[in-house]
Short mmCIF file of C-alpha atoms in Angstrom, two decimals:
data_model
loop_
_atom_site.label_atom_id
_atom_site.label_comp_id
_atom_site.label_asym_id
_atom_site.label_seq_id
_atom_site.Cartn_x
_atom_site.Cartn_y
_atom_site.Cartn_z
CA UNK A 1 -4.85 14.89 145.77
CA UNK A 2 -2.44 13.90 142.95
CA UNK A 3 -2.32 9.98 145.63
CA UNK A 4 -5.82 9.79 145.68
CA UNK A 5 -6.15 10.32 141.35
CA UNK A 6 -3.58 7.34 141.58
CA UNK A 7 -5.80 5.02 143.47
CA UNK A 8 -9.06 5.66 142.01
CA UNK A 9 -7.41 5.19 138.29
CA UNK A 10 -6.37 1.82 139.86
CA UNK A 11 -9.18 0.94 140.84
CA UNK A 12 -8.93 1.49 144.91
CA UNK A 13 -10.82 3.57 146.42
CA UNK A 14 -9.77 5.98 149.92
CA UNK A 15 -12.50 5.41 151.97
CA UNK A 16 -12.02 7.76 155.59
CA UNK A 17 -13.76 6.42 159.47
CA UNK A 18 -14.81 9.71 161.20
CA UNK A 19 -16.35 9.80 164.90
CA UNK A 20 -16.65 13.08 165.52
CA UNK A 21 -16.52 16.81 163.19
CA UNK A 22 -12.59 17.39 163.25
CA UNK A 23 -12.41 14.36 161.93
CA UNK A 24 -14.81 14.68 159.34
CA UNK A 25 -13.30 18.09 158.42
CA UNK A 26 -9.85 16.30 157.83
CA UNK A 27 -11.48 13.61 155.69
CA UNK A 28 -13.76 15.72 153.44
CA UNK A 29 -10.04 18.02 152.84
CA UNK A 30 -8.89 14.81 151.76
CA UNK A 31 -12.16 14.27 149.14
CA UNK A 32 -12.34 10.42 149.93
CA UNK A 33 -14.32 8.34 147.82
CA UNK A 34 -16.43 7.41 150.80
CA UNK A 35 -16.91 8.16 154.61
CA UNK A 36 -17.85 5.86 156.97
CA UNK A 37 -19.71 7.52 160.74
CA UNK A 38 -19.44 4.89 163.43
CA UNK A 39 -20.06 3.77 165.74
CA UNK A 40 -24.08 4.41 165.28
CA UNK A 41 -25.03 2.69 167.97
CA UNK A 42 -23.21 0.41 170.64
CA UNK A 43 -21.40 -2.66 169.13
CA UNK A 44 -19.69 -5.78 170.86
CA UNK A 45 -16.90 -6.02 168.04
CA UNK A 46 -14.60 -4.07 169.74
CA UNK A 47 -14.05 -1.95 172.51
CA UNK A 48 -14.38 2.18 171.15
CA UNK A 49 -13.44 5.25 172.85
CA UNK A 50 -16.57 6.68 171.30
CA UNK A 51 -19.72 6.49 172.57
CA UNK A 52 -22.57 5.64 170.07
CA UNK A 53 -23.56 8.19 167.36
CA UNK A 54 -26.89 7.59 166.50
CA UNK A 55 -29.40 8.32 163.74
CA UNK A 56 -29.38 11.75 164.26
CA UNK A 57 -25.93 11.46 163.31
CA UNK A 58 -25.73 9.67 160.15
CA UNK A 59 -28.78 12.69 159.28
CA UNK A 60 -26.16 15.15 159.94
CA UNK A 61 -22.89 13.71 158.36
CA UNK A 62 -25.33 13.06 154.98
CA UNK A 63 -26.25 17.04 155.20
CA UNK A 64 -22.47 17.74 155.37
CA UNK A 65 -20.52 15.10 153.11
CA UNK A 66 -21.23 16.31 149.52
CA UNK A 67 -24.14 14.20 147.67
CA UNK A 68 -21.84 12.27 145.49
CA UNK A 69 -19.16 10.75 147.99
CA UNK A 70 -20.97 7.87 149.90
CA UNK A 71 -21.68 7.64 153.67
CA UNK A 72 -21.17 4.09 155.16
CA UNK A 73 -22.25 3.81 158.59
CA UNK A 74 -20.60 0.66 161.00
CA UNK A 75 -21.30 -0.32 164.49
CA UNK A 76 -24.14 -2.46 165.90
CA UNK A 77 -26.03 -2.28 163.07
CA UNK A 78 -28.20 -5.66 162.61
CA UNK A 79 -30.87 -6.82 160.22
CA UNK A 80 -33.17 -4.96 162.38
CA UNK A 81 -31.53 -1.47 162.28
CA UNK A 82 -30.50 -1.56 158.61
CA UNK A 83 -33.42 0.25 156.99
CA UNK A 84 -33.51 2.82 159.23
CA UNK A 85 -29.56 3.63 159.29
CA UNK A 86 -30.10 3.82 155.49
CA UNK A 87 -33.33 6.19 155.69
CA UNK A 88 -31.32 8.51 157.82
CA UNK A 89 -28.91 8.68 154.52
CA UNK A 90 -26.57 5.94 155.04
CA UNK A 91 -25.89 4.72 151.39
CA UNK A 92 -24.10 1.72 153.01
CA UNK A 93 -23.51 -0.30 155.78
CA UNK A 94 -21.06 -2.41 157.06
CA UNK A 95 -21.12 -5.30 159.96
CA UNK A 96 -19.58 -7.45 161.98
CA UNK A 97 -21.18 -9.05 164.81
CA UNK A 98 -24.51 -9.20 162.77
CA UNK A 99 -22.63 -11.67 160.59
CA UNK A 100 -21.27 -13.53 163.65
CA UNK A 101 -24.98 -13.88 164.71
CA UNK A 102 -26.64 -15.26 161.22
CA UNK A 103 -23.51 -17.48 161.00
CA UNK A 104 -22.97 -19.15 164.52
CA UNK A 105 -19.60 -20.89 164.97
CA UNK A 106 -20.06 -24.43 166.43
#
């Protein structure tokens, strides 16, 4: 705890990736500043020993991470998935290959 009062007064914030519920219980001991849930659905990225989590998911880890630390949710979310990862409760999102595809590489 006394780490984690270091890095928010500099500015940086401990954000923790959970998959499953032990490893959400070991990030909410830690009190993170946010927690990401991934991946919420299947994703090209990178190869995961996780299967996808779904929406029914992110519902669940909003219901258990207190209402002021943020949930981010990551994997194979595109422009057409976005609004309903965040009405399930994601307060964030991050991507990857949703970038790759705006932004082809020639």
């Amino acid at each position: 705890v006394k780490e984690r009062r270091r890095l928010a007064s500099s500015g940086m914030r401990l954000g923790v990736s959970t998959h499953s519920y032990a490893e959400l219980a070991t990030a909410l001991a830690v009190r993170p500043s946010y927690v990401s849930l991934g991946p919420v659905f299947s994703t090209a990225s990178k190869k995961l020993r996780f299967t996808p989590r779904g929406l029914a998911n992110v519902e669940r880890w909003r219901k258990l991470i207190p209402s002021d630390t943020p949930l981010v949710a990551i994997g194979g979310i595109t422009r057409e998935r976005a609004l309903a990862v965040t009405a399930a409760g994601a307060d964030g999102i991050a991507i990857i290959s949703a970038i790759d595809s705006w932004y082809p590489r020639s």
